[in-house]
PDB file of C-alpha atoms in Angstrom:
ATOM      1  CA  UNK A   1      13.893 -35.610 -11.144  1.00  0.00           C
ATOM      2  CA  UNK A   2      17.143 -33.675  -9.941  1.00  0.00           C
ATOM      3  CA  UNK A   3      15.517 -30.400 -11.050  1.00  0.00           C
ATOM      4  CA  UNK A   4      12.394 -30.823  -9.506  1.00  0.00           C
ATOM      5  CA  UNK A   5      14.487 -31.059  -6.405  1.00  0.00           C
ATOM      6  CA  UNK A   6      16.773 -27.997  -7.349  1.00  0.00           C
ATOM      7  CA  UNK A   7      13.237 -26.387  -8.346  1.00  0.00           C
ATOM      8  CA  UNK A   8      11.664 -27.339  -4.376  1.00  0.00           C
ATOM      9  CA  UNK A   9      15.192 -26.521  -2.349  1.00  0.00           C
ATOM     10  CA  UNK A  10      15.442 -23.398  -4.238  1.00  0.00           C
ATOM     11  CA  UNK A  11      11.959 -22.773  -3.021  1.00  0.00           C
ATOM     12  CA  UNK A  12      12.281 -23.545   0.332  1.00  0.00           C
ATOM     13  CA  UNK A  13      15.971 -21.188   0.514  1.00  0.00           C
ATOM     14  CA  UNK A  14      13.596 -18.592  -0.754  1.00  0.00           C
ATOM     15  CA  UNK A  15      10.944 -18.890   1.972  1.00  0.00           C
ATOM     16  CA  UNK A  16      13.087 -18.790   4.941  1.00  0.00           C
ATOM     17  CA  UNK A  17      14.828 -15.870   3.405  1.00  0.00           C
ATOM     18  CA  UNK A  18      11.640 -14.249   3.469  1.00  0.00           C
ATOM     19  CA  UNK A  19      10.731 -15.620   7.030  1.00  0.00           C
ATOM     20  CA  UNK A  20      13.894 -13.805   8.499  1.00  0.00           C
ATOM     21  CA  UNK A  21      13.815 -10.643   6.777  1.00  0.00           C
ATOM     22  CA  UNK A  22      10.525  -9.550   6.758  1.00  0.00           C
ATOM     23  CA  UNK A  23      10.578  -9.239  10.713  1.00  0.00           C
ATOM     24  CA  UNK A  24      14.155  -7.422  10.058  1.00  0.00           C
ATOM     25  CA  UNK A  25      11.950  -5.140   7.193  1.00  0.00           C
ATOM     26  CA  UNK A  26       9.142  -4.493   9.200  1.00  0.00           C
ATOM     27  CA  UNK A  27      11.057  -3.367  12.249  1.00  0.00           C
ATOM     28  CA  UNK A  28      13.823  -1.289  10.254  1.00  0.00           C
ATOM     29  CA  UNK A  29      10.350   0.394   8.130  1.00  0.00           C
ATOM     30  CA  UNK A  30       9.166   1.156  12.043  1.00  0.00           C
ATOM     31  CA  UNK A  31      11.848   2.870  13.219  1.00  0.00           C
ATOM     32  CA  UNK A  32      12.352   5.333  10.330  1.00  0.00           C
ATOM     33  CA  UNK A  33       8.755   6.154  10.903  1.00  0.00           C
ATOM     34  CA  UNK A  34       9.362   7.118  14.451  1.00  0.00           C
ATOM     35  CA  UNK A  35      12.633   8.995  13.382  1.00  0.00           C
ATOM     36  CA  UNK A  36      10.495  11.299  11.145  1.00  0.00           C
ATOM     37  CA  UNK A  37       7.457  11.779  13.322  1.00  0.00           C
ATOM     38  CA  UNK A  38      10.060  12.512  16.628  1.00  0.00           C
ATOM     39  CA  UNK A  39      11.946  14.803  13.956  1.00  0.00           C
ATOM     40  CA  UNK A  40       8.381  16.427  12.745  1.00  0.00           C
ATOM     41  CA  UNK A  41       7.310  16.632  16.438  1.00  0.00           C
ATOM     42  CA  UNK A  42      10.133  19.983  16.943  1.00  0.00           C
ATOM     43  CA  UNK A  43       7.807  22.186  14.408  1.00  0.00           C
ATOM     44  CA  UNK A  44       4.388  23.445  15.805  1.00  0.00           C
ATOM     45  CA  UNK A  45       3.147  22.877  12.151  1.00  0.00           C
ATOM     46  CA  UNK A  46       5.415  21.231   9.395  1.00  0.00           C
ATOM     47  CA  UNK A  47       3.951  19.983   5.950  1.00  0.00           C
ATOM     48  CA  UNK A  48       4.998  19.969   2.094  1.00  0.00           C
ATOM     49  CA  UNK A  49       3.330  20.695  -0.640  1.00  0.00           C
ATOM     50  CA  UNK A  50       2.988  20.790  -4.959  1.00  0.00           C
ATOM     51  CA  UNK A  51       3.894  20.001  -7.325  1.00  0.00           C
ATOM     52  CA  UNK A  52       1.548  23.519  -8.352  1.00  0.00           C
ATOM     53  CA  UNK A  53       1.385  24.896 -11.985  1.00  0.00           C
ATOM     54  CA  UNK A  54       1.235  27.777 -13.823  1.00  0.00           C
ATOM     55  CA  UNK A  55      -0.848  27.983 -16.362  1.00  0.00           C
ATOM     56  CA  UNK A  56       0.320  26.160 -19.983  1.00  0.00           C
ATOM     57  CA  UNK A  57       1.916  28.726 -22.685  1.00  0.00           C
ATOM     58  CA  UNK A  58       2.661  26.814 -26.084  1.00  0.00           C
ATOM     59  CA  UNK A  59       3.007  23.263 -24.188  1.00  0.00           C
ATOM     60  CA  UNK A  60       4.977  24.202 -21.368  1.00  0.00           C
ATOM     61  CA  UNK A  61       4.287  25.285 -17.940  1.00  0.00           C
ATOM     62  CA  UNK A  62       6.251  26.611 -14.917  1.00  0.00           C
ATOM     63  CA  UNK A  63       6.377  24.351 -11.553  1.00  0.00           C
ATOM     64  CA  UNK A  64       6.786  24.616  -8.243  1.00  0.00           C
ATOM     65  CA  UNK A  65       6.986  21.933  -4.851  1.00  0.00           C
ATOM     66  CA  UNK A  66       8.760  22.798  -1.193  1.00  0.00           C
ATOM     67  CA  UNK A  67       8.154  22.696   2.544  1.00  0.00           C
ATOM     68  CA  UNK A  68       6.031  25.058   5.192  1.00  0.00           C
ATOM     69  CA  UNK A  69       7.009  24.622   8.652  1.00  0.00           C
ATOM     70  CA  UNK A  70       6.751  26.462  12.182  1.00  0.00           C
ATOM     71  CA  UNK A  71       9.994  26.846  14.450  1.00  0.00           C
ATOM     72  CA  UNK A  72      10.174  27.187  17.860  1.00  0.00           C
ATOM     73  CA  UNK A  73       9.755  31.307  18.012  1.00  0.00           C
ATOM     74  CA  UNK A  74       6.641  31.512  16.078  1.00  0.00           C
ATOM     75  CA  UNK A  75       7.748  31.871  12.341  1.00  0.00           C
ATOM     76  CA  UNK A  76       6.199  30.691   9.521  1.00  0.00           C
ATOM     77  CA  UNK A  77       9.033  29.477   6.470  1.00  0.00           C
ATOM     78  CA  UNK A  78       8.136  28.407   3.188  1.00  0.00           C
ATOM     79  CA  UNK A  79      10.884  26.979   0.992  1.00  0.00           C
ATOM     80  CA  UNK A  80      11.368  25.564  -2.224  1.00  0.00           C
ATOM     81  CA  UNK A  81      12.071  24.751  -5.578  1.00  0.00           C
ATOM     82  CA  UNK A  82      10.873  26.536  -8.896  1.00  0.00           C
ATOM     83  CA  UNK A  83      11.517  25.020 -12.345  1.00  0.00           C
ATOM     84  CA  UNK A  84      11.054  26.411 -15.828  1.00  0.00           C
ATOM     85  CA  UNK A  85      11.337  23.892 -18.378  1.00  0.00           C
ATOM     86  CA  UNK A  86      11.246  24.149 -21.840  1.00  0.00           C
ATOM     87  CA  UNK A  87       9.431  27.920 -21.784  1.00  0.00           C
ATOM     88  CA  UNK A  88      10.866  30.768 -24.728  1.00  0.00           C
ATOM     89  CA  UNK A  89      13.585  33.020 -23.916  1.00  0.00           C
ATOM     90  CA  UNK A  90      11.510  35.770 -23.072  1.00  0.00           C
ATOM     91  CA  UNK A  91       9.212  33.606 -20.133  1.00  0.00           C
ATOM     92  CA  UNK A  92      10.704  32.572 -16.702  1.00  0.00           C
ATOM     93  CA  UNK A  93       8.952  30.353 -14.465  1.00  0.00           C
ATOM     94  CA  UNK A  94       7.609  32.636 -11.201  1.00  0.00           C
ATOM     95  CA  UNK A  95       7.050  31.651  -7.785  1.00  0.00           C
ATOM     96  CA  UNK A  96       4.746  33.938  -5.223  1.00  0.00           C
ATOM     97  CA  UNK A  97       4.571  33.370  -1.818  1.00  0.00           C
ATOM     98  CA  UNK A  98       1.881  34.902   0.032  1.00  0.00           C
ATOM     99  CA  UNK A  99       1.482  35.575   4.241  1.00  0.00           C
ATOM    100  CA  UNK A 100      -1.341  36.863   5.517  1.00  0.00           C
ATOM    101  CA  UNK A 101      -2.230  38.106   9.385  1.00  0.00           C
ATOM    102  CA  UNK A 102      -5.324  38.012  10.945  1.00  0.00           C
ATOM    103  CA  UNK A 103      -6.205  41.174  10.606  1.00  0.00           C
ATOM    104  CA  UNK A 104      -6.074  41.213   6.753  1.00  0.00           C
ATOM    105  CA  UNK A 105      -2.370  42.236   6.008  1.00  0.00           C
ATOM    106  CA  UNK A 106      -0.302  40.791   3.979  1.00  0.00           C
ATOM    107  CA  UNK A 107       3.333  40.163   2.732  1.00  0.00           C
ATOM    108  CA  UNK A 108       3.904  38.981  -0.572  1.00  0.00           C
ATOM    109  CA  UNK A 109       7.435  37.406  -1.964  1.00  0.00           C
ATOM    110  CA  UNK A 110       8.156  36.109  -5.127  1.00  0.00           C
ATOM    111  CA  UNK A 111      11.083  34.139  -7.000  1.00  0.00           C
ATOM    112  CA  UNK A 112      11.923  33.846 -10.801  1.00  0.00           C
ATOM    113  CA  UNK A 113      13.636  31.601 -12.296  1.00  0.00           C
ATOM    114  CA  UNK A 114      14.809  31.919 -16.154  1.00  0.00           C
ATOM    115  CA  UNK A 115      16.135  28.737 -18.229  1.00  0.00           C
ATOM    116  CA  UNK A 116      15.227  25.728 -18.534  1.00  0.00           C
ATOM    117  CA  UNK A 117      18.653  23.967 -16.690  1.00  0.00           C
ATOM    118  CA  UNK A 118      17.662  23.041 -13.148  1.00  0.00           C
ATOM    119  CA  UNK A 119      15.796  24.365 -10.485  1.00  0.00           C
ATOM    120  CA  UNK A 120      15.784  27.827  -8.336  1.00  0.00           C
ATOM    121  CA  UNK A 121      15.361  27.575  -4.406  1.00  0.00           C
ATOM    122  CA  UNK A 122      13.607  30.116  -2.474  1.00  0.00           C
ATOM    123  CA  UNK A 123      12.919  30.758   1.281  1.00  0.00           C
ATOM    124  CA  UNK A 124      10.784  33.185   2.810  1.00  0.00           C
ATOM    125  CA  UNK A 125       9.921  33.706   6.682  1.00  0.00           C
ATOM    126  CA  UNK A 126       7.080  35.824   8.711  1.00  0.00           C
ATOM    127  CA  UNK A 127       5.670  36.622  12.083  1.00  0.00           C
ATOM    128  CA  UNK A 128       1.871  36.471  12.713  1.00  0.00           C
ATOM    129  CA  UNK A 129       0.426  34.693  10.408  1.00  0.00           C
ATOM    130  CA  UNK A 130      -2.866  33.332   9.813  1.00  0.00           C
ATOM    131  CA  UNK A 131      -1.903  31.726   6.245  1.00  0.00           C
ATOM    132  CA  UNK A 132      -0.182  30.939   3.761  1.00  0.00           C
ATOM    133  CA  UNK A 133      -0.505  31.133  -0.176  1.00  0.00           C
ATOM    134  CA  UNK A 134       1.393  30.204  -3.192  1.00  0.00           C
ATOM    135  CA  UNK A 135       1.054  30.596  -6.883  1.00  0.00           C
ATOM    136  CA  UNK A 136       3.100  29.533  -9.833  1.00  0.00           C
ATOM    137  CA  UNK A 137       2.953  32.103 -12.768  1.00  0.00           C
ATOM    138  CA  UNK A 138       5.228  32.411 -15.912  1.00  0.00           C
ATOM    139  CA  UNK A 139       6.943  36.066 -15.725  1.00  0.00           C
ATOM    140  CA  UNK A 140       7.116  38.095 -19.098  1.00  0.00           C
ATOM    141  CA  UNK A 141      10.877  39.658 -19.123  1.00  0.00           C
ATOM    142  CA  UNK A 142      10.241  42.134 -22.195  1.00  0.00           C
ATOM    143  CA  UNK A 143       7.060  43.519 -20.903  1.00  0.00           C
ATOM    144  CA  UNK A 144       7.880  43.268 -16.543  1.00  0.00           C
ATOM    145  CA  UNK A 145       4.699  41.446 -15.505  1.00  0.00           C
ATOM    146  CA  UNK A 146       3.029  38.447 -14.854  1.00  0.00           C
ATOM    147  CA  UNK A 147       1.629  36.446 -16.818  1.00  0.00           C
ATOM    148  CA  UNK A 148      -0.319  32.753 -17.422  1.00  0.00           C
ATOM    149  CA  UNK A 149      -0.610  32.302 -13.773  1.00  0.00           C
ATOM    150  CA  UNK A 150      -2.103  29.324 -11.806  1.00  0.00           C
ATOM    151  CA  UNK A 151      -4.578  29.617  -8.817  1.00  0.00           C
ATOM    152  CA  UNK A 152      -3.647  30.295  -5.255  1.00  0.00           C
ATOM    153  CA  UNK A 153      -3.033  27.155  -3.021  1.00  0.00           C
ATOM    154  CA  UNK A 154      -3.109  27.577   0.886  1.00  0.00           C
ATOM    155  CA  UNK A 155      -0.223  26.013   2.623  1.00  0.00           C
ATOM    156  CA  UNK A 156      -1.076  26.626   5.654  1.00  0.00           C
ATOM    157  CA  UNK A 157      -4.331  27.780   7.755  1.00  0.00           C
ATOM    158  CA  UNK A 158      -4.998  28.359  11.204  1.00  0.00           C
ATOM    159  CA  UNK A 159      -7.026  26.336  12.905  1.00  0.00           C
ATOM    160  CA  UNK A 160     -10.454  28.127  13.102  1.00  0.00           C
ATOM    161  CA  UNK A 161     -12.310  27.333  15.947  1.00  0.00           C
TER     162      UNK A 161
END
């Protein structure tokens, strides 16, 4: 009998603990969301993207994630982190970062990073642009090109209307 009534008090501690804190929850889970979308609202445009791939060489493939944003004069930045795990001594994981105008110009940058310890960051910035590209290849240090790359993923488009 007495644990039956341990079992049911127990219960009922556990339901009002609920009662009061999922208000507290739901309201604390509210305001975060309007702290991000107020801090969001300074960019014209702000978005992340990736995880994107290169392609695999012998089980392993370069990565890449990061963050595309407008600020308030007009310029586009794309930042980031590139990884190259577990990739020989002679590959390093390769980042390209491509910005392109309306008229058909375009600007590209590119990162390497060699080892398989940790991450590389990158940041790039332009003027006039109509969008944005980015591709993860693996980059051959004994023969100085690219190699085993993955596709090119916009980041950002303008709106065509």
């Amino acid at each position: 009998m007495r644990r039956s009534i341990r079992n049911i008090l127990g219960l009922a501690a556990a339901s009002a603990v609920i009662a009061v804190g999922v208000p507290a929850i739901a309201s604390s889970a509210s305001a975060a969301t309007a702290t991000k979308t107020a801090s969001a609202s300074s960019y014209d445009y702000d978005d992340y993207w990736g995880y994107y791939y290169s392609k695999y060489y012998d089980g392993s493939r370069a990565k890449a994630k990061g963050h595309v944003w407008e600020d308030e004069d007009g310029r586009f930045h794309v930042e980031g982190k590139l990884y190259d795990k577990y990739s020989p001594g002679w590959l390093c994981g390769y980042v390209q970062v491509k910005f392109e105008n309306e008229d058909g110009d375009d600007s590209t940058y590119w990162a390497k990073k060699c080892g398989s310890s940790g991450y590389r960051s990158f940041h790039f910035a332009e003027e006039d642009v109509d969008n944005i590209q980015v591709r993860v290849c693996y980059y051959d240090n004994h023969h100085g090109t690219k190699k085993y790359c993955g596709r090119w993923n916009y980041v950002y488009e303008t709106d065509s209307e």
